[in-house]
Tab-separated table of C-alpha atoms in Angstrom:
chain	number	residue	atom	x	y	z
A	1	MET	CA	294.474	152.645	-124.647
A	2	SER	CA	291.189	154.538	-124.356
A	3	ILE	CA	290.560	156.955	-121.491
A	4	LEU	CA	287.171	156.854	-119.769
A	5	ILE	CA	285.978	159.440	-117.286
A	6	VAL	CA	283.174	157.865	-115.282
A	7	VAL	CA	280.840	160.252	-113.467
A	8	SER	CA	277.541	159.996	-111.643
A	9	ASN	CA	275.721	162.099	-114.235
A	10	PRO	CA	277.415	163.345	-117.443
A	11	ARG	CA	275.076	166.356	-117.494
A	12	ASP	CA	276.890	167.642	-114.383
A	13	TRP	CA	280.347	167.309	-115.973
A	14	PRO	CA	281.711	170.860	-116.439
A	15	LEU	CA	285.091	170.196	-118.064
A	16	ALA	CA	286.036	169.854	-121.724
A	17	ILE	CA	289.069	167.560	-121.751
A	18	PRO	CA	290.342	166.443	-125.169
A	19	ASP	CA	290.528	162.787	-126.253
A	20	VAL	CA	288.521	161.297	-123.402
A	21	THR	CA	285.094	159.660	-123.214
A	22	VAL	CA	282.697	160.724	-120.455
A	23	VAL	CA	280.256	158.002	-119.366
A	24	SER	CA	277.849	157.546	-116.468
A	25	ALA	CA	278.662	155.056	-113.724
A	26	ARG	CA	275.532	153.007	-114.341
A	27	VAL	CA	276.269	152.693	-118.058
A	28	TYR	CA	279.879	151.681	-117.403
A	29	LEU	CA	278.741	148.983	-114.987
A	30	THR	CA	275.838	147.569	-116.999
A	31	ASP	CA	276.571	148.146	-120.708
A	32	PRO	CA	278.213	144.982	-122.146
A	33	ALA	CA	280.316	147.139	-124.489
A	34	TYR	CA	282.351	148.443	-121.566
A	35	GLY	CA	282.498	145.044	-119.891
A	36	SER	CA	284.107	143.541	-122.992
A	37	GLN	CA	286.492	146.428	-123.679
A	38	LEU	CA	290.004	145.031	-123.441
A	39	ARG	CA	292.115	148.043	-122.515
A	40	ALA	CA	291.044	151.244	-120.812
A	41	ARG	CA	292.125	153.729	-118.187
A	42	VAL	CA	289.134	154.516	-116.004
A	43	PHE	CA	289.107	157.799	-114.101
A	44	ASN	CA	286.392	157.438	-111.513
A	45	LEU	CA	285.059	160.898	-110.680
A	46	CYS	CA	281.722	159.873	-109.195
A	47	LYS	CA	280.170	162.027	-106.493
A	48	SER	CA	280.359	159.224	-103.922
A	49	TYR	CA	282.718	156.327	-103.295
A	50	ARG	CA	280.638	155.036	-100.400
A	51	TYR	CA	281.018	151.296	-99.842
A	52	GLN	CA	279.019	149.321	-102.426
A	53	SER	CA	277.750	152.469	-104.129
A	54	LEU	CA	277.953	152.907	-107.905
A	55	GLY	CA	281.192	154.879	-107.510
A	56	TYR	CA	282.682	152.066	-105.414
A	57	TYR	CA	281.749	149.434	-108.004
A	58	VAL	CA	283.211	151.447	-110.888
A	59	SER	CA	286.717	151.070	-109.431
A	60	LEU	CA	286.148	147.515	-108.208
A	61	LEU	CA	284.860	146.137	-111.521
A	62	ALA	CA	287.378	148.147	-113.535
A	63	GLU	CA	290.067	146.120	-111.772
A	64	ALA	CA	288.219	142.874	-112.474
A	65	ARG	CA	287.935	143.800	-116.164
A	66	GLY	CA	291.654	144.437	-116.459
A	67	HIS	CA	291.110	148.173	-116.853
A	68	LYS	CA	293.264	150.634	-114.934
A	69	PRO	CA	291.020	152.441	-112.420
A	70	PHE	CA	291.920	155.650	-110.672
A	71	PRO	CA	291.368	155.737	-107.769
A	72	ARG	CA	291.841	152.055	-107.035
A	73	VAL	CA	289.516	150.523	-104.459
A	74	ASN	CA	292.186	150.360	-101.753
A	75	ALA	CA	292.619	154.141	-102.058
A	76	ILE	CA	288.844	154.570	-101.766
A	77	GLU	CA	288.833	152.512	-98.570
A	78	ASP	CA	291.702	154.558	-97.138
A	79	LEU	CA	289.781	157.772	-97.700
A	80	GLN	CA	286.732	156.440	-95.834
A	81	SER	CA	288.763	156.244	-92.609
A	82	PRO	CA	289.865	159.646	-91.223
A	83	GLY	CA	292.047	157.889	-88.671
A	84	LEU	CA	293.850	155.909	-91.352
A	85	VAL	CA	294.308	159.039	-93.485
A	86	ARG	CA	296.019	160.743	-90.553
A	87	LEU	CA	298.228	157.700	-89.985
A	88	ILE	CA	299.254	157.540	-93.640
A	89	THR	CA	300.085	161.247	-93.723
A	90	GLU	CA	301.654	161.638	-90.275
A	91	ASN	CA	305.189	161.924	-91.714
A	92	LEU	CA	304.246	165.093	-93.626
A	93	ASP	CA	304.289	167.370	-90.572
A	94	GLU	CA	307.403	169.307	-91.587
A	95	ARG	CA	306.077	169.943	-95.090
A	96	ILE	CA	302.665	170.982	-93.706
A	97	GLN	CA	304.166	173.513	-91.272
A	98	LYS	CA	306.426	174.978	-93.965
A	99	SER	CA	303.732	175.197	-96.645
A	100	LEU	CA	301.078	176.775	-94.389
A	101	SER	CA	303.308	179.040	-92.254
A	102	ALA	CA	302.223	182.269	-93.961
A	103	ILE	CA	298.468	181.695	-93.540
A	104	LYS	CA	296.865	184.062	-91.019
A	105	SER	CA	293.548	182.301	-90.377
A	106	GLU	CA	293.057	179.274	-88.138
A	107	HIS	CA	291.571	177.065	-90.868
A	108	PHE	CA	292.673	176.239	-94.409
A	109	GLU	CA	291.324	174.190	-97.307
A	110	LEU	CA	293.693	172.830	-99.952
A	111	SER	CA	292.235	171.670	-103.269
A	112	ILE	CA	294.367	169.049	-105.039
A	113	TYR	CA	293.747	168.413	-108.712
A	114	PHE	CA	295.692	165.422	-110.057
A	115	GLY	CA	298.531	166.225	-107.642
A	116	HIS	CA	298.554	170.010	-108.160
A	117	ASN	CA	297.132	173.165	-106.639
A	118	VAL	CA	296.410	176.388	-108.509
A	119	ALA	CA	299.026	178.132	-106.300
A	120	LYS	CA	302.520	176.764	-106.975
A	121	HIS	CA	303.490	177.467	-103.367
A	122	TYR	CA	301.342	174.486	-102.306
A	123	ASP	CA	302.422	172.175	-105.128
A	124	GLN	CA	304.903	170.078	-103.106
A	125	LEU	CA	302.410	169.450	-100.304
A	126	SER	CA	299.688	168.695	-102.865
A	127	ARG	CA	301.909	166.228	-104.663
A	128	GLN	CA	302.897	164.401	-101.477
A	129	LEU	CA	299.276	164.053	-100.331
A	130	PHE	CA	298.287	162.889	-103.797
A	131	ASN	CA	301.083	160.282	-103.857
A	132	LEU	CA	299.941	158.855	-100.546
A	133	LEU	CA	296.180	158.866	-101.134
A	134	GLN	CA	295.978	158.407	-104.917
A	135	ALA	CA	292.641	159.982	-105.817
A	136	PRO	CA	292.238	162.489	-108.683
A	137	LEU	CA	290.301	165.266	-106.948
A	138	LEU	CA	290.910	165.879	-103.252
A	139	ARG	CA	290.289	168.580	-100.692
A	140	ALA	CA	292.368	168.627	-97.499
A	141	TYR	CA	291.174	170.460	-94.388
A	142	PHE	CA	293.697	171.860	-91.912
A	143	ASP	CA	293.264	173.456	-88.469
A	144	ARG	CA	295.861	175.367	-86.429
A	145	HIS	CA	296.182	174.553	-82.709
A	146	ASP	CA	298.782	176.194	-80.470
A	147	GLY	CA	300.626	177.500	-83.501
A	148	GLN	CA	300.848	174.086	-85.223
A	149	TRP	CA	298.902	173.071	-88.296
A	150	ARG	CA	297.146	169.692	-88.193
A	151	LEU	CA	295.429	167.771	-90.973
A	152	ARG	CA	291.805	167.366	-89.900
A	153	SER	CA	290.501	165.360	-92.856
A	154	ILE	CA	290.740	164.756	-96.583
A	155	LYS	CA	287.742	164.197	-98.816
A	156	THR	CA	287.252	163.489	-102.474
A	157	ILE	CA	285.413	166.185	-104.394
A	158	ALA	CA	283.076	165.901	-107.336
A	159	ALA	CA	283.867	167.669	-110.588
A	160	SER	CA	280.730	169.764	-110.085
A	161	ASP	CA	282.322	171.167	-106.892
A	162	ILE	CA	285.327	172.598	-108.736
A	163	PRO	CA	285.083	176.421	-108.612
A	164	PRO	CA	284.585	177.938	-112.089
A	165	GLN	CA	287.827	179.926	-111.771
A	166	HIS	CA	289.766	176.647	-111.270
A	167	GLN	CA	288.274	174.709	-114.174
A	168	ASP	CA	290.836	175.682	-116.835
A	169	PHE	CA	293.624	174.728	-114.426
A	170	VAL	CA	292.011	171.345	-113.757
A	171	VAL	CA	291.666	170.662	-117.478
A	172	GLN	CA	295.412	171.251	-117.894
A	173	ALA	CA	296.332	169.187	-114.816
A	174	ALA	CA	294.138	166.322	-116.000
A	175	THR	CA	295.517	166.500	-119.542
A	176	ASP	CA	299.084	166.371	-118.200
A	177	TYR	CA	298.208	163.415	-116.017
A	178	PHE	CA	296.527	161.519	-118.863
A	179	SER	CA	299.617	162.044	-120.990
A	180	GLY	CA	301.750	160.320	-118.358
A	181	ARG	CA	303.307	163.304	-116.578
A	182	LYS	CA	302.403	162.322	-113.011
A	183	PRO	CA	304.090	161.889	-109.621
A	184	TRP	CA	304.993	158.408	-108.426
A	185	SER	CA	304.621	156.768	-105.027
A	186	PRO	CA	307.712	156.024	-102.916
A	187	ARG	CA	308.884	152.499	-102.129
A	188	LEU	CA	308.206	151.141	-98.666
A	189	ILE	CA	310.701	149.252	-96.547
A	190	ALA	CA	310.502	147.133	-93.398
A	191	PRO	CA	312.687	146.539	-90.297
A	192	ARG	CA	313.155	143.297	-88.173
A	193	TYR	CA	311.912	139.721	-87.582
A	194	ASP	CA	308.960	139.836	-85.190
A	195	LEU	CA	305.665	138.278	-86.257
A	196	ALA	CA	302.296	139.576	-85.046
A	197	ILE	CA	299.298	137.232	-85.338
A	198	LEU	CA	296.001	139.129	-85.270
A	199	ARG	CA	293.084	137.264	-83.686
A	200	ASP	CA	289.722	137.887	-82.051
A	201	PRO	CA	289.418	135.808	-78.855
A	202	ASN	CA	285.626	136.321	-78.876
A	203	ASP	CA	284.967	135.148	-82.452
A	204	PRO	CA	282.679	132.081	-82.338
A	205	GLU	CA	283.914	130.969	-85.792
A	206	PRO	CA	287.612	131.935	-85.974
A	207	PRO	CA	289.714	130.928	-89.008
A	208	SER	CA	291.991	128.915	-86.687
A	209	ASN	CA	291.178	127.222	-83.387
A	210	ALA	CA	293.296	127.617	-80.258
A	211	LYS	CA	295.367	124.507	-80.891
A	212	ALA	CA	296.195	125.634	-84.417
A	213	MET	CA	297.295	129.040	-83.117
A	214	LYS	CA	299.726	127.289	-80.778
A	215	GLN	CA	301.016	125.280	-83.718
A	216	PHE	CA	301.635	128.463	-85.723
A	217	GLU	CA	303.523	129.932	-82.778
A	218	LYS	CA	305.654	126.806	-82.369
A	219	ALA	CA	306.473	126.619	-86.083
A	220	ALA	CA	307.481	130.291	-86.238
A	221	GLU	CA	309.694	130.015	-83.172
A	222	ASN	CA	311.359	126.919	-84.657
A	223	LEU	CA	312.361	129.146	-87.576
A	224	GLY	CA	313.774	131.853	-85.309
A	225	MET	CA	310.833	134.274	-85.365
A	226	HIS	CA	309.315	135.824	-82.270
A	227	VAL	CA	305.508	135.597	-82.177
A	228	GLU	CA	303.043	137.812	-80.387
A	229	PHE	CA	299.277	137.409	-80.566
A	230	ILE	CA	297.568	140.785	-80.927
A	231	THR	CA	293.965	142.010	-81.016
A	232	ARG	CA	292.117	144.977	-82.485
A	233	THR	CA	293.338	147.207	-79.631
A	234	ASP	CA	296.951	146.877	-80.818
A	235	PHE	CA	296.593	148.902	-84.028
A	236	GLY	CA	299.100	151.517	-82.897
A	237	ARG	CA	301.722	148.847	-82.200
A	238	LEU	CA	301.994	147.549	-85.755
A	239	PRO	CA	305.263	149.419	-86.467
A	240	GLU	CA	306.900	147.311	-83.721
A	241	PHE	CA	306.592	144.208	-85.904
A	242	ASP	CA	308.071	143.086	-89.126
A	243	ALA	CA	305.292	140.774	-90.325
A	244	LEU	CA	301.553	140.393	-89.754
A	245	PHE	CA	299.560	137.170	-90.077
A	246	ILE	CA	295.809	137.791	-89.903
A	247	ARG	CA	293.996	134.883	-88.244
A	248	ASP	CA	290.816	136.858	-87.769
A	249	THR	CA	287.763	136.890	-90.017
A	250	THR	CA	288.412	139.596	-92.618
A	251	TYR	CA	285.998	142.181	-94.013
A	252	VAL	CA	286.542	145.398	-95.953
A	253	ASN	CA	284.626	147.819	-93.701
A	254	HIS	CA	286.383	146.358	-90.695
A	255	TYR	CA	289.418	146.712	-88.479
A	256	THR	CA	291.067	143.657	-90.116
A	257	TYR	CA	291.315	145.561	-93.402
A	258	ARG	CA	292.685	148.624	-91.607
A	259	PHE	CA	295.312	146.449	-89.913
A	260	SER	CA	296.307	144.999	-93.261
A	261	ARG	CA	296.506	148.421	-94.930
A	262	ARG	CA	298.524	149.883	-92.063
A	263	ALA	CA	300.877	146.904	-92.033
A	264	ALA	CA	301.451	147.173	-95.774
A	265	ALA	CA	302.004	150.937	-95.499
A	266	GLU	CA	304.568	150.324	-92.747
A	267	GLY	CA	306.421	147.856	-94.955
A	268	LEU	CA	305.487	144.688	-93.069
A	269	VAL	CA	305.159	141.340	-94.799
A	270	VAL	CA	301.423	140.753	-94.427
A	271	ILE	CA	299.035	137.860	-95.056
A	272	ASP	CA	296.223	138.580	-95.820
A	273	ASP	CA	297.387	141.535	-97.869
A	274	PRO	CA	294.857	144.352	-98.351
A	275	ASN	CA	294.294	143.725	-102.063
A	276	SER	CA	293.431	140.098	-101.373
A	277	ILE	CA	290.984	141.104	-98.637
A	278	LEU	CA	289.414	143.690	-100.900
A	279	LYS	CA	288.971	141.387	-103.891
A	280	CYS	CA	288.083	138.102	-102.191
A	281	ASN	CA	285.533	139.796	-99.946
A	282	ASN	CA	283.430	140.944	-102.884
A	283	LYS	CA	281.580	138.267	-104.812
A	284	VAL	CA	280.612	140.746	-107.529
A	285	TYR	CA	284.292	141.278	-108.270
A	286	LEU	CA	285.013	137.535	-108.208
A	287	ALA	CA	282.099	136.755	-110.526
A	288	GLU	CA	283.291	139.309	-113.064
A	289	LEU	CA	286.937	138.258	-112.790
A	290	LEU	CA	286.381	134.510	-113.090
A	291	THR	CA	283.945	134.904	-115.975
A	292	ARG	CA	286.295	137.144	-117.942
A	293	ARG	CA	289.209	134.747	-117.404
A	294	ARG	CA	287.053	131.821	-118.609
A	295	ILE	CA	287.269	129.891	-115.373
A	296	PRO	CA	284.142	127.723	-115.038
A	297	VAL	CA	281.602	129.033	-112.523
A	298	PRO	CA	277.915	128.235	-112.011
A	299	ARG	CA	275.661	130.192	-114.368
A	300	THR	CA	275.863	133.681	-112.926
A	301	LEU	CA	274.047	136.990	-113.268
A	302	LEU	CA	275.103	140.289	-111.719
A	303	VAL	CA	271.783	141.665	-110.554
A	304	HIS	CA	270.846	145.344	-110.341
A	305	ARG	CA	267.495	147.063	-110.135
A	306	ASP	CA	267.054	147.109	-113.898
A	307	ASN	CA	267.536	143.410	-114.659
A	308	VAL	CA	265.719	141.527	-111.893
A	309	GLU	CA	263.337	140.133	-114.530
A	310	GLN	CA	266.253	138.262	-116.126
A	311	VAL	CA	267.060	136.128	-113.073
A	312	ILE	CA	264.497	133.342	-113.586
A	313	PRO	CA	264.902	133.041	-117.419
A	314	THR	CA	268.697	132.973	-117.009
A	315	LEU	CA	269.104	130.717	-113.974
A	316	THR	CA	265.709	129.063	-113.302
A	317	LEU	CA	264.586	128.272	-109.752
A	318	PRO	CA	265.793	127.449	-107.219
A	319	CYS	CA	268.785	129.768	-107.444
A	320	VAL	CA	271.255	131.267	-104.998
A	321	LEU	CA	271.498	134.978	-104.136
A	322	LYS	CA	274.687	136.339	-102.644
A	323	GLN	CA	275.362	139.568	-100.827
A	324	PRO	CA	278.733	140.767	-102.218
A	325	ASP	CA	280.593	140.617	-98.889
A	326	SER	CA	278.992	137.440	-97.559
A	327	SER	CA	281.122	134.866	-95.713
A	328	PHE	CA	280.766	131.694	-93.652
A	329	SER	CA	277.428	130.989	-95.420
A	330	LEU	CA	275.981	134.267	-94.083
A	331	GLY	CA	274.473	136.638	-96.639
A	332	VAL	CA	273.813	133.727	-99.013
A	333	ALA	CA	270.243	132.574	-99.622
A	334	LYS	CA	268.574	129.893	-101.720
A	335	VAL	CA	265.261	131.086	-103.170
A	336	GLU	CA	262.681	128.722	-104.591
A	337	THR	CA	259.734	130.905	-105.641
A	338	GLU	CA	259.346	134.128	-107.593
A	339	LYS	CA	257.894	135.856	-104.520
A	340	GLU	CA	260.825	134.742	-102.392
A	341	LEU	CA	263.230	135.898	-105.115
A	342	ARG	CA	261.795	139.407	-105.313
A	343	CYS	CA	261.702	139.809	-101.565
A	344	LYS	CA	265.309	138.707	-101.122
A	345	VAL	CA	266.602	140.727	-104.090
A	346	ASN	CA	264.987	143.892	-102.717
A	347	GLU	CA	266.536	143.227	-99.319
A	348	LEU	CA	270.043	142.714	-100.728
A	349	LEU	CA	269.849	145.644	-103.164
A	350	GLY	CA	269.071	147.825	-100.176
A	351	LYS	CA	272.653	147.202	-99.059
A	352	SER	CA	274.510	147.085	-102.376
A	353	GLU	CA	273.907	148.396	-105.899
A	354	LEU	CA	274.936	145.011	-107.331
A	355	ILE	CA	274.435	141.467	-106.046
A	356	VAL	CA	275.227	138.009	-107.416
A	357	ALA	CA	272.686	135.412	-108.511
A	358	GLN	CA	273.886	131.903	-109.405
A	359	GLU	CA	272.346	128.625	-110.428
A	360	TYR	CA	271.848	126.176	-107.593
A	361	LEU	CA	274.175	123.161	-107.827
A	362	PRO	CA	273.422	120.633	-105.063
A	363	THR	CA	276.442	118.527	-104.042
A	364	GLU	CA	277.328	116.314	-101.101
A	365	PHE	CA	280.491	118.324	-100.419
A	366	ASP	CA	282.636	121.178	-101.745
A	367	TRP	CA	286.312	120.846	-102.494
A	368	ARG	CA	288.536	123.320	-100.657
A	369	VAL	CA	292.016	123.770	-102.104
A	370	ALA	CA	294.380	125.979	-100.131
A	371	ILE	CA	296.919	127.935	-102.166
A	372	LEU	CA	299.920	129.709	-100.637
A	373	ASP	CA	302.625	131.582	-102.516
A	374	ARG	CA	301.134	130.339	-105.819
A	375	ARG	CA	301.452	126.662	-104.823
A	376	PRO	CA	298.842	124.140	-103.618
A	377	LEU	CA	299.171	123.562	-99.872
A	378	PHE	CA	296.324	121.247	-98.803
A	379	VAL	CA	292.992	119.883	-99.981
A	380	CYS	CA	289.833	119.134	-97.986
A	381	LYS	CA	286.293	117.986	-98.573
A	382	TYR	CA	283.784	120.224	-96.792
A	383	PHE	CA	280.534	118.295	-96.378
A	384	MET	CA	277.172	120.034	-96.111
A	385	ALA	CA	275.708	120.507	-92.630
A	386	PRO	CA	273.198	117.737	-91.794
A	387	GLY	CA	269.856	118.429	-93.441
A	388	HIS	CA	271.106	121.670	-94.989
A	389	TRP	CA	272.294	122.831	-98.407
A	390	GLN	CA	275.343	124.733	-97.077
A	391	ILE	CA	278.490	123.787	-95.179
A	392	VAL	CA	277.392	125.846	-92.178
A	393	LYS	CA	273.829	126.055	-90.883
A	394	HIS	CA	273.283	129.134	-88.723
A	395	GLY	CA	270.654	129.413	-86.011
A	396	GLY	CA	269.085	132.463	-84.434
A	397	GLN	CA	271.999	133.274	-82.106
A	398	LYS	CA	275.561	134.266	-82.989
A	399	ARG	CA	277.086	131.096	-81.529
A	400	ASP	CA	274.248	128.861	-82.702
A	401	TYR	CA	275.491	127.028	-85.787
A	402	VAL	CA	276.156	123.524	-87.087
A	403	GLU	CA	278.983	122.611	-89.455
A	404	GLY	CA	279.380	119.702	-91.806
A	405	LEU	CA	282.334	117.349	-91.537
A	406	THR	CA	285.783	118.248	-92.849
A	407	GLN	CA	287.894	115.522	-94.448
A	408	ALA	CA	291.512	116.220	-95.364
A	409	VAL	CA	292.703	114.689	-98.654
A	410	SER	CA	296.287	114.410	-99.854
A	411	LEU	CA	297.283	116.484	-102.869
A	412	GLU	CA	298.135	113.279	-104.720
A	413	GLU	CA	294.663	111.802	-104.162
A	414	ALA	CA	292.724	114.964	-105.016
A	415	PRO	CA	291.454	115.236	-108.620
A	416	THR	CA	294.152	116.910	-110.711
A	417	LYS	CA	291.695	119.181	-112.501
A	418	VAL	CA	290.306	120.425	-109.153
A	419	VAL	CA	293.783	121.398	-107.932
A	420	LYS	CA	294.762	122.988	-111.262
A	421	MET	CA	291.539	124.987	-111.454
A	422	ALA	CA	291.986	126.235	-107.893
A	423	LEU	CA	295.562	127.315	-108.572
A	424	LYS	CA	294.552	129.141	-111.755
A	425	ALA	CA	291.768	130.980	-109.916
A	426	ALA	CA	293.880	131.946	-106.892
A	427	ASN	CA	296.701	133.232	-109.096
A	428	LEU	CA	294.295	135.844	-110.466
A	429	ILE	CA	294.202	137.416	-106.991
A	430	GLY	CA	297.856	137.323	-105.973
A	431	ASP	CA	300.482	135.310	-104.115
A	432	GLY	CA	298.850	135.247	-100.682
A	433	PHE	CA	297.011	132.533	-98.748
A	434	TYR	CA	293.715	131.516	-100.373
A	435	GLY	CA	291.056	128.840	-100.030
A	436	VAL	CA	289.359	128.068	-103.338
A	437	ASP	CA	285.959	126.373	-103.092
A	438	ILE	CA	284.993	124.149	-106.014
A	439	LYS	CA	281.846	122.137	-106.702
A	440	GLN	CA	282.193	118.945	-108.734
A	441	VAL	CA	279.056	117.860	-110.592
A	442	GLY	CA	279.763	114.684	-112.493
A	443	LYS	CA	282.892	115.353	-114.516
A	444	ARG	CA	282.470	119.128	-114.479
A	445	CYS	CA	283.994	121.459	-111.882
A	446	TYR	CA	282.962	125.005	-110.976
A	447	VAL	CA	284.716	127.589	-108.841
A	448	ILE	CA	282.311	128.892	-106.208
A	449	GLU	CA	284.533	131.456	-104.540
A	450	ILE	CA	288.069	132.398	-103.541
A	451	ASN	CA	288.568	133.054	-99.830
A	452	ASP	CA	291.430	135.229	-98.631
A	453	ASN	CA	291.354	133.900	-95.060
A	454	PRO	CA	291.015	130.113	-95.302
A	455	ASN	CA	290.406	127.989	-92.243
A	456	VAL	CA	293.317	126.152	-90.651
A	457	ASP	CA	291.959	124.226	-87.689
A	458	ALA	CA	293.926	121.611	-85.793
A	459	GLY	CA	292.173	118.308	-86.350
A	460	ASN	CA	290.645	119.336	-89.695
A	461	GLU	CA	292.737	120.987	-92.398
A	462	ASP	CA	295.992	119.622	-90.944
A	463	GLY	CA	294.772	116.022	-91.175
A	464	ILE	CA	297.359	115.052	-93.804
A	465	LEU	CA	300.325	117.388	-93.269
A	466	GLN	CA	300.072	117.622	-89.468
A	467	ASP	CA	302.883	119.838	-88.039
A	468	ASP	CA	304.359	120.348	-91.506
A	469	LEU	CA	301.332	122.424	-92.541
A	470	TYR	CA	302.169	125.114	-89.977
A	471	GLN	CA	305.868	124.856	-90.788
A	472	GLN	CA	305.238	125.448	-94.505
A	473	ILE	CA	303.138	128.546	-93.829
A	474	MET	CA	305.710	130.039	-91.463
A	475	THR	CA	308.514	129.227	-93.918
A	476	VAL	CA	306.800	131.435	-96.508
A	477	PHE	CA	306.893	134.305	-94.000
A	478	LEU	CA	310.578	133.649	-93.298
A	479	HIS	CA	311.539	133.601	-96.981
A	480	ARG	CA	309.652	136.810	-97.645
A	481	LEU	CA	311.262	138.491	-94.669
A	482	ASP	CA	314.717	137.435	-95.890
A	483	ARG	CA	313.998	138.795	-99.351
A	484	HIS	CA	312.521	141.944	-97.861
A	485	LYS	CA	315.657	142.535	-95.817
A	486	GLN	CA	317.782	142.143	-98.947
A	487	GLY	CA	315.599	144.612	-100.829
A	488	GLU	CA	314.149	141.963	-103.138
A	489	TRP	CA	310.583	141.762	-101.785
A	490	ARG	CA	308.023	143.695	-103.826
């Protein structure tokens, strides 16, 4: 397996590490040779991992390509949240006090290179922080208050920021890591049977309406689980529960993702799990993943500033432009003229280094197939909003929108190839709860997207299964909790 070190600019790379290839982020993302490479370990040492930056996309698309990125995108997201970093590391207090006890100043910086520090005295602390945060080059900042050391923040560092006197040490630490001599993360466990359901009472378009939420509660209690509905203010209470069901619209730069990450770190059974949120919420990732796994999708082009001219020859007009983290028809635009295309592309590239362009496939409705625990759960037809080309037509105000009709269809009556294609696509993400949207044009079917937080509204999606829909979902939680208690889960 080849080893790639991906950096912002290879000219700034100061280290000579044997048997590795150094490549720029932009080349790794846009050169077809790297996109088609079957096996690679990708060490992402870009200067910035900011959301939707080049550094962010290196790790995200490395996962989609089946490469092994380091850091993974979930680690990048953790590092963007100082509060979450402190939560993840709060059990290290004893090690921090012991390791830093001899320091005379009130502030201390600890450089961590692939789990090691140049001073062996700090190696155990460095290794524990590295195991928890999983990024190759880190710098931790500590302050002393009232005689006690506290972790203020942890940041990734660029290779160009490594002091010259540390560079030989880093080369050795990196070489050891590449050869497989690295620390491993501990297993996480969970306690008892209380289920938290996260919701936003003020969301105008929640994934489940009030009646459905009551149905979830009833089904869980019928199975012997206690249910409590929580909101974003209950983040600190997550350790009280033993499972988390997110019935709130999920985003990556959002409290829903932080809830999911914290729940997973605490050992809770969680749906939506953080990896599913991360992957399903980025249409660039999904486009790359589905294409590489030969799952039919509309003709697609990943657009960056250097290939805008290819959009019209590749897709023709009209075509559809998608912001990577778009949802509920927001951030998705149909463009019909070259002028409109350029204007919209410039707008979207101002937010993300990569966007998705797809051919426009007009249909009367989209199929929605819900998958849970790697099995089909329900099927619906989502009809386009009246006079509109999408399922939801948004107005000028937040609560101003019109939806098309939803028609539940039994699994037996749904086209077999639609259900099979949805299951194949969802299984690429994981074993969580997904809604796969598929367009059927004549005899051909195309996956449009995979949603990690599919709608379950009373009166719509439960039209066929009724109460049994909620019972089946809660039964998956119960089985996972039982396995978790017996040490079999994950």
